[in-house]
Coordinates of C-alpha atoms and ligand atoms in Angstrom, one line a residue:
M1 CA -53.5 69.8 19.7
T2 CA -51.1 70.1 22.7
S3 CA -52.5 69.4 26.2
R4 CA -52.1 73.1 27.1
S5 CA -54.2 74.2 24.1
A6 CA -56.7 71.4 24.8
A7 CA -57.1 72.7 28.4
L8 CA -57.5 76.3 27.1
A9 CA -60.1 75.2 24.6
T10 CA -62.0 73.3 27.3
F11 CA -61.8 76.3 29.7
A12 CA -63.1 78.7 26.9
A13 CA -65.9 76.3 26.0
A14 CA -66.9 75.9 29.7
F15 CA -66.8 79.7 30.2
V16 CA -68.9 80.5 27.2
G17 CA -71.4 77.7 28.2
A18 CA -71.6 79.2 31.8
A19 CA -72.1 82.6 30.3
V20 CA -75.0 81.4 28.1
I21 CA -76.6 79.6 31.1
A22 CA -76.2 82.6 33.4
N23 CA -77.7 84.9 30.8
R24 CA -80.7 82.5 30.3
L25 CA -81.3 82.1 34.1
A26 CA -81.1 85.9 34.6
G27 CA -83.6 86.4 31.7
K28 CA -81.4 89.2 30.3
P29 CA -77.8 89.7 29.4
V30 CA -75.5 89.7 32.5
P31 CA -73.1 92.5 31.6
F32 CA -70.0 90.7 32.9
L33 CA -70.9 87.6 30.8
R34 CA -71.7 89.3 27.5
W35 CA -70.0 87.9 24.4
S36 CA -68.5 91.4 23.7
V37 CA -66.9 91.3 27.2
I38 CA -65.6 87.8 26.6
R39 CA -64.3 88.8 23.2
F40 CA -62.6 91.8 24.8
A41 CA -60.9 89.5 27.3
L42 CA -59.7 87.3 24.4
G43 CA -58.2 90.3 22.8
A44 CA -56.3 91.4 25.9
R45 CA -52.8 90.6 24.5
R46 CA -53.5 92.5 21.3
L47 CA -55.0 95.3 23.3
L48 CA -51.8 95.7 25.3
G49 CA -49.8 95.9 22.1
E50 CA -52.1 97.9 19.9
G51 CA -54.7 99.6 21.9
Q52 CA -57.6 98.1 20.0
V53 CA -59.6 94.9 20.6
G54 CA -59.2 93.6 17.1
D55 CA -62.8 93.1 16.0
G56 CA -63.4 96.6 14.7
R57 CA -65.5 97.8 17.6
E58 CA -63.7 101.2 17.9
E59 CA -64.4 101.9 14.2
A60 CA -68.0 100.7 14.6
L61 CA -68.4 103.1 17.5
A62 CA -67.3 106.1 15.4
A63 CA -69.7 105.1 12.7
H64 CA -72.5 104.6 15.1
V65 CA -71.9 107.9 16.9
T66 CA -71.8 109.9 13.7
A67 CA -74.9 108.2 12.3
T68 CA -77.1 108.4 15.4
A69 CA -76.0 111.0 18.0
R70 CA -77.2 114.6 17.5
R71 CA -74.4 116.6 15.9
G72 CA -73.1 119.4 18.1
D73 CA -74.7 117.9 21.2
I74 CA -72.0 116.6 23.6
D75 CA -74.5 115.2 26.1
D76 CA -76.1 113.1 23.4
V77 CA -72.7 111.9 22.1
I78 CA -71.7 110.7 25.6
R79 CA -75.1 109.1 26.0
V80 CA -74.7 107.2 22.7
I81 CA -71.2 106.0 23.6
D82 CA -72.3 104.7 27.0
D83 CA -75.3 103.0 25.4
F84 CA -73.1 101.4 22.7
A85 CA -70.7 100.1 25.5
H86 CA -73.6 98.8 27.6
T87 CA -75.6 97.1 24.9
R88 CA -73.4 96.5 21.9
S89 CA -69.7 96.2 22.5
F90 CA -67.9 96.7 25.7
L91 CA -65.3 99.6 25.6
M92 CA -62.4 100.3 27.9
N93 CA -63.6 103.9 28.5
V94 CA -63.6 105.3 32.0
G95 CA -67.4 104.8 31.7
D96 CA -70.4 106.4 33.2
E97 CA -69.9 105.4 36.9
K98 CA -66.2 106.3 37.2
G99 CA -66.8 109.2 34.8
E100 CA -68.8 111.0 37.5
I101 CA -65.7 110.8 39.7
L102 CA -63.7 112.3 36.9
D103 CA -66.3 115.0 36.3
A104 CA -66.3 116.0 40.0
A105 CA -62.5 116.3 40.1
V106 CA -62.4 118.5 37.0
R107 CA -65.2 120.7 38.4
R108 CA -63.2 121.1 41.7
A109 CA -59.9 121.9 39.9
R110 CA -61.4 124.4 37.5
P111 CA -58.4 123.8 35.2
A112 CA -57.2 125.9 32.3
L113 CA -55.0 123.1 30.8
L114 CA -55.7 119.4 31.2
L115 CA -53.3 116.7 30.1
E116 CA -54.6 113.1 29.4
L117 CA -52.5 110.0 28.9
G118 CA -54.5 107.4 26.9
T119 CA -57.2 108.8 24.5
Y120 CA -58.7 105.6 23.1
C121 CA -62.0 106.7 21.4
G122 CA -62.1 110.1 23.1
Y123 CA -64.8 109.4 25.7
S124 CA -63.0 110.7 28.8
A125 CA -61.7 113.8 26.9
L126 CA -65.3 114.5 25.9
R127 CA -66.5 114.2 29.6
M128 CA -63.7 116.5 30.7
A129 CA -64.5 119.0 28.0
R130 CA -68.1 119.0 29.0
V131 CA -67.4 120.2 32.6
M132 CA -64.2 122.2 32.3
P133 CA -64.3 126.0 32.2
P134 CA -65.3 127.5 28.8
D135 CA -61.8 128.7 27.9
A136 CA -59.9 125.6 29.0
T137 CA -58.3 123.0 26.7
V138 CA -57.6 119.3 26.9
C139 CA -54.4 117.9 25.4
T140 CA -54.6 114.1 25.1
V141 CA -51.7 111.8 24.3
E142 CA -52.4 108.4 22.5
I143 CA -49.9 105.9 21.2
N144 CA -52.2 104.4 18.5
P145 CA -52.8 106.8 15.6
A146 CA -56.0 104.8 14.6
N147 CA -57.5 105.5 18.0
A148 CA -56.6 109.2 17.8
A149 CA -58.3 109.5 14.4
I150 CA -61.5 107.8 15.7
A151 CA -61.5 110.1 18.7
R152 CA -61.1 113.2 16.5
R153 CA -64.1 112.2 14.4
I154 CA -66.2 111.8 17.6
W155 CA -65.1 115.2 19.1
E156 CA -65.8 116.9 15.8
H157 CA -69.3 115.4 15.7
A158 CA -69.8 116.5 19.3
G159 CA -68.8 120.1 18.4
V160 CA -65.7 120.2 20.7
G161 CA -62.9 119.5 18.1
E162 CA -61.4 122.9 18.8
R163 CA -61.1 122.4 22.5
I164 CA -59.3 119.0 22.5
T165 CA -55.8 118.6 21.0
S166 CA -54.8 115.1 20.1
V167 CA -51.1 114.2 20.2
V168 CA -50.0 110.8 18.9
G169 CA -47.0 109.5 20.9
S170 CA -46.1 108.5 24.4
I171 CA -44.4 110.2 27.4
G172 CA -42.0 107.2 27.6
D173 CA -40.7 107.3 24.1
G174 CA -37.3 108.8 25.0
G175 CA -38.2 112.4 24.9
T176 CA -39.7 112.9 21.5
T177 CA -43.3 113.4 22.7
V178 CA -42.3 115.4 25.8
A179 CA -40.3 117.8 23.5
R180 CA -43.3 118.1 21.1
L181 CA -45.7 118.8 24.0
R182 CA -43.4 121.6 25.2
D183 CA -42.4 123.1 21.8
E184 CA -45.5 122.6 19.7
Y185 CA -48.3 122.6 22.4
G186 CA -46.9 125.1 25.0
I187 CA -46.9 122.6 27.9
D188 CA -44.3 124.1 30.1
T189 CA -43.3 124.9 33.7
G190 CA -46.3 125.1 36.0
T191 CA -48.9 125.1 33.2
V192 CA -50.7 121.8 33.8
D193 CA -53.6 122.0 36.2
F194 CA -55.1 118.6 35.7
V195 CA -53.8 115.2 34.6
F196 CA -55.9 112.1 33.8
I197 CA -53.8 109.0 33.6
D198 CA -55.5 106.1 31.8
H199 CA -53.0 104.3 29.5
L200 CA -50.6 101.5 30.0
K201 CA -50.8 100.5 33.7
S202 CA -47.0 99.9 34.0
A203 CA -46.4 103.4 32.6
Y204 CA -48.5 105.3 35.1
L205 CA -45.7 105.9 37.7
P206 CA -42.8 106.5 35.3
D207 CA -44.9 108.9 33.1
L208 CA -46.2 110.8 36.1
L209 CA -42.6 111.1 37.5
R210 CA -41.5 112.4 34.1
I211 CA -44.2 115.0 34.1
V212 CA -43.2 116.1 37.7
D213 CA -39.5 116.2 36.6
E214 CA -40.4 118.4 33.7
G215 CA -41.9 120.8 36.2
W216 CA -45.3 120.9 34.4
L217 CA -47.3 120.7 37.6
H218 CA -47.9 123.4 40.3
P219 CA -49.0 123.1 43.9
G220 CA -52.7 122.3 43.6
S221 CA -52.5 120.5 40.3
L222 CA -54.8 117.4 40.4
V223 CA -53.9 114.0 39.0
V224 CA -56.7 111.4 38.6
A225 CA -55.7 107.8 37.7
D226 CA -58.2 105.2 36.5
N227 CA -57.9 101.4 36.9
V228 CA -55.6 101.5 39.9
R229 CA -57.1 98.3 41.3
F230 CA -58.2 96.6 38.1
P231 CA -56.2 95.7 35.9
G232 CA -54.1 97.5 38.6
A233 CA -51.2 99.9 38.9
P234 CA -49.7 98.6 42.3
D235 CA -46.5 100.6 42.0
Y236 CA -48.4 103.8 41.4
L237 CA -50.7 103.2 44.4
A238 CA -47.7 102.3 46.6
Y239 CA -46.0 105.5 45.6
M240 CA -49.0 107.7 46.3
R241 CA -49.5 106.1 49.7
S242 CA -45.9 106.5 50.6
E243 CA -45.9 110.2 49.6
E244 CA -49.2 110.9 51.4
G245 CA -49.1 114.1 53.4
G246 CA -45.8 115.1 51.8
R247 CA -45.5 115.6 48.1
W248 CA -49.0 114.3 47.4
R249 CA -52.4 114.2 49.1
S250 CA -54.7 111.5 47.7
K251 CA -58.4 110.5 47.9
E252 CA -59.2 106.8 47.1
H253 CA -62.5 106.4 45.3
Y254 CA -63.7 102.8 45.5
T255 CA -65.9 102.0 42.5
H256 CA -66.4 99.4 39.8
V257 CA -64.7 98.6 36.5
E258 CA -66.5 100.3 33.6
Y259 CA -70.0 99.2 32.4
Q260 CA -70.6 96.5 35.0
R261 CA -71.1 96.0 38.7
V262 CA -69.2 92.9 39.4
L263 CA -65.5 93.8 39.3
R264 CA -64.3 96.4 41.7
D265 CA -61.9 99.2 40.8
L266 CA -60.1 102.2 42.4
V267 CA -59.8 105.7 41.1
L268 CA -57.1 107.7 42.7
E269 CA -57.3 111.5 42.9
S270 CA -54.1 113.1 44.0
E271 CA -53.3 116.7 44.7
F272 CA -49.7 117.8 44.0
C273 CA -48.4 119.6 47.1
D274 CA -44.8 120.2 46.1
D275 CA -43.6 123.7 45.3
L276 CA -41.1 124.3 42.5
A277 CA -38.6 125.9 44.9
G278 CA -38.4 122.6 46.7
R279 CA -37.5 120.5 43.7
Ligands
LIG1 C1 -58.0 102.5 28.8 S1 -57.8 103.2 27.2 C2 -58.1 104.9 27.5 C3 -59.6 105.2 27.7 C4 -59.9 106.7 27.7 N1 -59.1 107.5 28.6 C5 -61.4 106.9 28.0 O1 -61.7 106.8 29.2 O2 -62.2 107.1 27.1 C6 -56.0 103.2 27.1 C7 -55.5 103.8 25.8 O3 -54.1 104.1 26.1 C8 -53.4 103.9 24.9 N2 -52.0 103.7 25.3 C9 -51.3 102.6 25.7 N3 -50.1 102.8 26.0 C10 -49.9 104.1 25.9 C11 -48.8 105.0 26.1 N4 -47.6 104.5 26.6 N5 -49.0 106.3 25.9 C12 -50.1 106.8 25.4 N6 -51.2 106.0 25.1 C13 -51.1 104.7 25.4 C14 -54.0 102.7 24.2 O4 -53.7 102.7 22.9 C15 -55.5 103.0 24.6 O5 -56.1 103.7 23.5

């Protein structure tokens, strides 16, 4: 064993030991120190590459939802997912606390067409579908086909499969997905009322700028971005702050990382103020 791997092993053992002691002292699981959160952190590298933790928790979630949540009951499906993430396996959903910020933004925007970047298991798309106007649709873009398939099973179970369109791809893939969104899904000039950005943090800004360049937004379109503080999208935050009062007007919602109250996070809600003539 090299000295670096020995140090890592010692650190991991000390961390797990501290977690066990903290949980014992608290008399109940401390959310931040649950094994499922530690396992999630250990899978961070794989998560970045593949969008799954690597221990089958996403598949387990779909099985659990279809086995235990009331079919056709979107509230119950959301409740079961939150419960799974709190008590069984941590999930990188927007979660219940930040989900309320997302719900309020969707209610304010009253959008007809919502575009999401980063589907994962379909939780945030479900939340948006629950509060959007009855004739609205969500189109959600996910790079990992396995995640998209899990999300579709969950939406189908919740009875909203018809109102959420899943597109496997990425805005930054050189134009393929952008062309499909335009040609197959009718996303075109001024049609997007609401965007939820929750995928690869380094892609937030380039993907938003691509959407703006395509002309898909209109004055009044709302863009909500998760995880701006943790894991963090500093270039996105700097861009929005530098454009404040000009092209964009933003509200900064200080909150917590999903499913715990220790790590702090920032959700940015930004209104597009540009008009197409000014482009
Ligand atoms: C934080 S999760 C999304 C959580 C989801 N919005 C929710 O709250 O339920 C991020 C997801 O983005 C996906 N992803 C990563 N890079 C992407 C990209 N460039 N385009 C689209 N999806 C991407 C990952 O595979 C992962 O499923």
